[in-house]
Coordinates of C-alpha atoms in Angstrom, one line a residue:
M1 CA 0.0 0.0 0.0
N2 CA 1.5 3.3 -1.1
T3 CA 1.3 6.2 1.4
K4 CA 1.8 9.7 0.1
K5 CA 3.9 11.8 2.3
A6 CA 2.3 15.0 3.5
V7 CA 3.6 18.1 1.7
Y8 CA 2.4 20.9 4.0
P9 CA 5.2 20.5 6.5
K10 CA 7.7 21.3 3.8
V11 CA 5.6 24.2 2.7
A12 CA 5.6 25.4 6.4
V13 CA 9.4 25.2 6.6
D14 CA 10.0 26.8 3.2
S15 CA 7.6 29.7 3.9
F16 CA 9.0 30.2 7.4
M17 CA 12.6 30.3 6.0
A18 CA 11.7 32.7 3.1
Q19 CA 9.8 35.1 5.4
G20 CA 12.5 34.7 8.0
V21 CA 15.0 36.3 5.6
W22 CA 12.7 39.3 5.2
T23 CA 12.3 39.4 9.0
L24 CA 16.1 39.6 9.5
F25 CA 16.1 42.9 7.5
F26 CA 13.1 44.1 9.4
L27 CA 14.7 43.4 12.8
G28 CA 17.9 45.1 11.7
I29 CA 16.0 48.2 10.8
I30 CA 14.0 48.4 14.0
V31 CA 17.1 47.7 16.1
L32 CA 18.9 50.6 14.4
V33 CA 15.8 52.9 14.9
Q34 CA 15.8 51.9 18.6
I35 CA 19.5 52.8 19.0
I36 CA 18.9 56.2 17.4
Q37 CA 15.9 56.8 19.7
H38 CA 18.0 55.9 22.7
V39 CA 20.8 58.3 21.6
L40 CA 18.2 61.1 21.2
A41 CA 16.7 60.3 24.6
L42 CA 20.1 60.4 26.3
N43 CA 20.8 63.8 24.8
T44 CA 17.4 65.3 25.7
G45 CA 16.9 63.6 29.1
N46 CA 13.7 62.0 28.0
S47 CA 12.6 58.4 28.5
N48 CA 12.1 55.8 25.7
T49 CA 10.0 52.8 25.3
S50 CA 11.7 49.4 25.7
F51 CA 12.6 47.5 22.6
F52 CA 9.9 44.8 23.2
V53 CA 7.1 47.4 23.3
S54 CA 8.3 49.4 20.2
A55 CA 9.1 46.2 18.3
H56 CA 5.7 44.8 19.0
V57 CA 4.0 47.8 17.6
S58 CA 6.0 47.8 14.4
S59 CA 5.8 44.0 14.2
R60 CA 2.0 44.2 13.9
I61 CA 2.4 46.5 10.8
Y62 CA 5.1 44.3 9.4
M63 CA 3.1 41.1 9.8
L64 CA 0.1 42.7 8.1
V65 CA 2.3 43.7 5.1
I66 CA 4.0 40.4 4.6
G67 CA 0.7 38.6 5.0
I68 CA -0.6 40.5 2.0
I69 CA 2.7 39.9 0.0
A70 CA 2.6 36.2 0.8
A71 CA -0.9 35.9 -0.5
Y72 CA 0.2 37.1 -3.9
S73 CA 3.6 35.3 -4.0
F74 CA 3.3 31.9 -2.3
L75 CA 0.0 30.7 -3.6
P76 CA 0.8 30.8 -7.3
Y77 CA 4.4 29.5 -6.6
Y78 CA 3.3 26.4 -4.8
V79 CA 0.3 25.6 -6.9
Q80 CA 2.4 25.9 -10.1
N81 CA 4.9 23.5 -8.5
G82 CA 2.3 20.8 -7.9
V83 CA 1.3 21.6 -4.3
T84 CA -2.4 21.4 -3.6
R85 CA -4.2 24.5 -2.4
K86 CA -5.0 22.6 0.8
D87 CA -1.4 21.8 1.5
Y88 CA -0.4 25.4 0.7
F89 CA -3.0 26.7 3.2
K90 CA -2.0 24.3 6.0
G91 CA 1.7 24.9 5.4
A92 CA 1.4 28.7 5.2
A93 CA -0.7 28.8 8.3
L94 CA 1.8 26.8 10.3
G95 CA 4.9 28.6 8.9
S96 CA 3.4 32.1 9.7
F97 CA 2.5 31.0 13.2
A98 CA 6.1 29.8 13.7
L99 CA 7.3 33.1 12.4
A100 CA 5.1 35.0 14.9
I101 CA 6.7 32.9 17.7
A102 CA 10.2 33.5 16.4
I103 CA 9.8 37.3 16.2
T104 CA 8.4 37.4 19.7
L105 CA 11.2 35.4 21.2
V106 CA 14.0 37.3 19.3
T107 CA 12.6 40.7 20.3
L108 CA 12.3 39.4 23.9
L109 CA 16.0 38.3 23.9
L110 CA 17.0 41.7 22.4
T111 CA 15.0 43.4 25.1
G112 CA 16.9 41.5 27.7
L113 CA 20.2 42.5 26.1
E114 CA 18.9 46.1 26.0
H115 CA 18.2 46.1 29.8
L116 CA 21.6 44.5 30.5
L117 CA 23.4 47.2 28.5
V118 CA 21.5 50.1 30.0
N119 CA 21.9 48.8 33.6
G120 CA 25.5 47.6 33.1
L121 CA 26.7 50.8 31.6
N122 CA 24.7 52.9 34.1
L123 CA 23.1 54.9 31.3
P124 CA 20.7 57.6 32.5
L125 CA 17.9 56.2 30.4
V126 CA 14.5 55.2 31.6
L127 CA 12.9 52.3 29.6
E128 CA 9.2 52.6 29.7
S129 CA 7.3 49.3 30.0
S130 CA 3.8 48.4 28.9
S131 CA 2.3 50.3 31.8
A132 CA 3.2 53.5 30.0
I133 CA 1.0 52.6 27.0
E134 CA -2.3 54.3 27.4
L135 CA -4.8 55.1 24.7
E136 CA -6.1 58.6 24.8
A137 CA -9.4 59.6 23.4
E138 CA -8.9 61.8 20.3
E139 CA -11.3 64.0 18.5
V140 CA -10.4 62.6 15.2
F141 CA -12.0 59.3 14.3
I142 CA -9.0 58.0 12.3
A143 CA -6.7 58.8 15.2
N144 CA -8.8 56.6 17.5
L145 CA -9.0 53.9 14.9
I146 CA -5.2 53.7 14.4
Q147 CA -4.6 53.7 18.2
T148 CA -7.1 50.8 18.6
L149 CA -5.6 48.7 15.8
I150 CA -1.9 49.3 16.3
V151 CA -1.2 50.0 20.0
P152 CA -1.2 46.7 22.0
S153 CA -2.8 46.4 25.4
P154 CA -0.5 46.7 28.5
L155 CA -0.9 43.0 29.1
E156 CA -0.1 42.1 25.6
A157 CA 3.1 44.1 25.6
S158 CA 4.3 43.1 29.1
G159 CA 6.8 40.7 27.5
F160 CA 8.5 39.0 30.4
S161 CA 5.7 36.6 31.4
L162 CA 4.1 33.6 29.8
I163 CA 0.9 35.4 29.2
G164 CA 2.7 38.4 27.7
I165 CA 4.7 36.2 25.3
S166 CA 1.6 34.3 24.4
L167 CA -0.5 37.4 23.7
A168 CA 2.3 39.1 21.8
T169 CA 2.6 36.0 19.5
L170 CA -1.1 35.8 19.0
G171 CA -1.3 39.5 18.2
K172 CA 1.4 39.2 15.5
Y173 CA -0.3 36.1 14.1
F174 CA -3.7 37.9 14.0
Y175 CA -2.3 40.7 11.9
Y176 CA -0.6 38.2 9.6
V177 CA -3.7 36.3 8.8
V178 CA -5.6 39.6 8.4
G179 CA -3.1 40.6 5.7
W180 CA -3.3 37.2 4.2
M181 CA -7.1 37.4 4.0
I182 CA -6.9 40.9 2.4
G183 CA -4.3 39.7 -0.1
S184 CA -6.3 36.6 -0.9
A185 CA -9.4 38.6 -1.5
Y186 CA -7.7 41.0 -3.9
Y187 CA -6.0 38.1 -5.7
R188 CA -9.2 36.2 -6.3
Y189 CA -11.8 38.9 -6.8
N190 CA -11.9 42.6 -7.8
G191 CA -11.1 45.7 -5.8
L192 CA -14.7 46.0 -4.5
V193 CA -14.5 42.7 -2.7
G194 CA -11.1 43.5 -1.5
L195 CA -12.3 46.8 -0.1
G196 CA -15.1 44.9 1.7
T197 CA -12.5 42.6 3.2
I198 CA -10.5 45.5 4.5
L199 CA -13.6 46.9 6.2
L200 CA -14.3 43.4 7.7
S201 CA -10.7 43.3 8.9
I202 CA -11.0 46.6 10.6
L203 CA -14.1 45.4 12.4
L204 CA -12.4 42.1 13.4
G205 CA -9.4 44.1 14.6
M206 CA -11.6 46.2 16.9
V207 CA -13.3 43.1 18.2
Y208 CA -10.0 41.4 18.8
S209 CA -8.6 44.5 20.6
S210 CA -11.7 44.8 22.8
F211 CA -11.1 41.4 24.3
W212 CA -7.9 42.8 25.9
G213 CA -9.3 46.1 27.2
T214 CA -8.7 48.5 24.3
P215 CA -11.2 51.4 24.5
V216 CA -13.1 50.7 21.3
G217 CA -16.1 52.4 22.8
V218 CA -14.4 55.8 22.3
F219 CA -15.7 55.9 18.7
L220 CA -18.1 52.9 18.3
P221 CA -21.6 53.1 19.7
F222 CA -21.6 49.3 20.5
G223 CA -17.9 49.4 21.6
R224 CA -18.9 50.5 25.1
L225 CA -20.9 47.4 25.4
L226 CA -17.9 45.3 24.5
L227 CA -15.8 47.2 27.0
S228 CA -18.4 46.8 29.7
L229 CA -18.0 43.1 29.6
T230 CA -15.5 41.9 32.2
L231 CA -14.3 38.7 30.7
P232 CA -12.0 36.2 32.4
M233 CA -8.6 35.9 30.8
A234 CA -9.4 32.4 29.5
A235 CA -12.6 33.8 27.8
S236 CA -10.6 36.7 26.2
F237 CA -8.0 34.2 25.0
L238 CA -10.7 31.9 23.6
G239 CA -12.4 34.9 21.9
S240 CA -9.1 35.9 20.3
V241 CA -8.5 32.4 19.0
L242 CA -12.0 32.2 17.6
V243 CA -11.5 35.4 15.7
I244 CA -8.3 34.1 14.2
G245 CA -10.0 30.8 13.4
F246 CA -12.8 32.7 11.6
I247 CA -10.2 34.5 9.5
L248 CA -8.4 31.3 8.6
C249 CA -11.8 29.8 7.5
C250 CA -12.3 32.9 5.3
I251 CA -8.8 32.4 3.8
R252 CA -9.4 28.7 3.1
H253 CA -12.6 29.7 1.3
L254 CA -10.9 32.4 -0.7
T255 CA -8.0 30.1 -1.7
K256 CA -10.0 27.0 -2.4
R257 CA -10.2 26.4 -6.2
V258 CA -8.9 29.9 -6.8
P259 CA -7.6 30.2 -10.4
I260 CA -3.9 30.9 -10.6
K261 CA -3.1 34.1 -12.6
A262 CA -0.3 34.0 -15.1

C-alpha cells in the first residue's frame, strides 16, 4: 500500500525560511531605529519605550504587510509546482505562526540585552514598560481607529511573562492572517470585494482588541458594550483564538479552487 507523504510540513518550513530572511532585515531596521531613539533620549533627558514594546507595535504592521505579500507570491508559486491548495493553506498557516513565535522570542531576547546594557553601563535612560502605554481619546475618528488597531494592550506588551509572550505572539499572528485574508481577496476577486475585506478586517481588529481592554467604545456606539464586559482571561483568549479561526476559515474559502493568474 502506497502512502503519500504530507507536503504541507515542507511548505511550512519553506515559507518560514523565506519570510525569516525578510524578517532579519526588518529586525535590523527596528534595532537601528531603537538605538537612534536611545541616543536622542540620552541627549534630551527623555525616557524611551523598551525594545519589546516598540518592536511589538512595528511588528504588527510588518506582519500585516508580509501577509498581503505572501498571498500574492506563495499561492501561485506552490500551486504551479504541484502543491495542492489545501497543503499550501496548511503549510502557510503553520509557517506564519512559527514566524510569529520566532519574532516574539527574538525581540524578547534583544530586550533583555537592552536592559543589561542600560543597567550595566549605568546609562541615565528610563525604559518605559507596557504600563506606560495608554490610549487617549482623540477628537479625530481616524486617530482613535489607528490607536485601537496598532497599539497593544499593556498585558499584551508586558513581555517577560508567559501570558505576555503568548498574547504578543497571538497579536502578531492575528495581523498576519488579516493581511493574508486581504491579499487573498484581492488576488481572487476585484477591488470592491477587497475593499469589503478591508472593512471586515477593521471590524475584526476592533473586536480582537476589545477582548484585551482596548477602548473601542471611544468611537463605536456598540464598543462601550464590549468594554463593559468583564471577561476572564481564558474567555478573552478563547475569543481571540475564535476570531483568528474565523479569519483562517475565510482564507481557506478564498484560496480553495482559486484560479492561478499568469
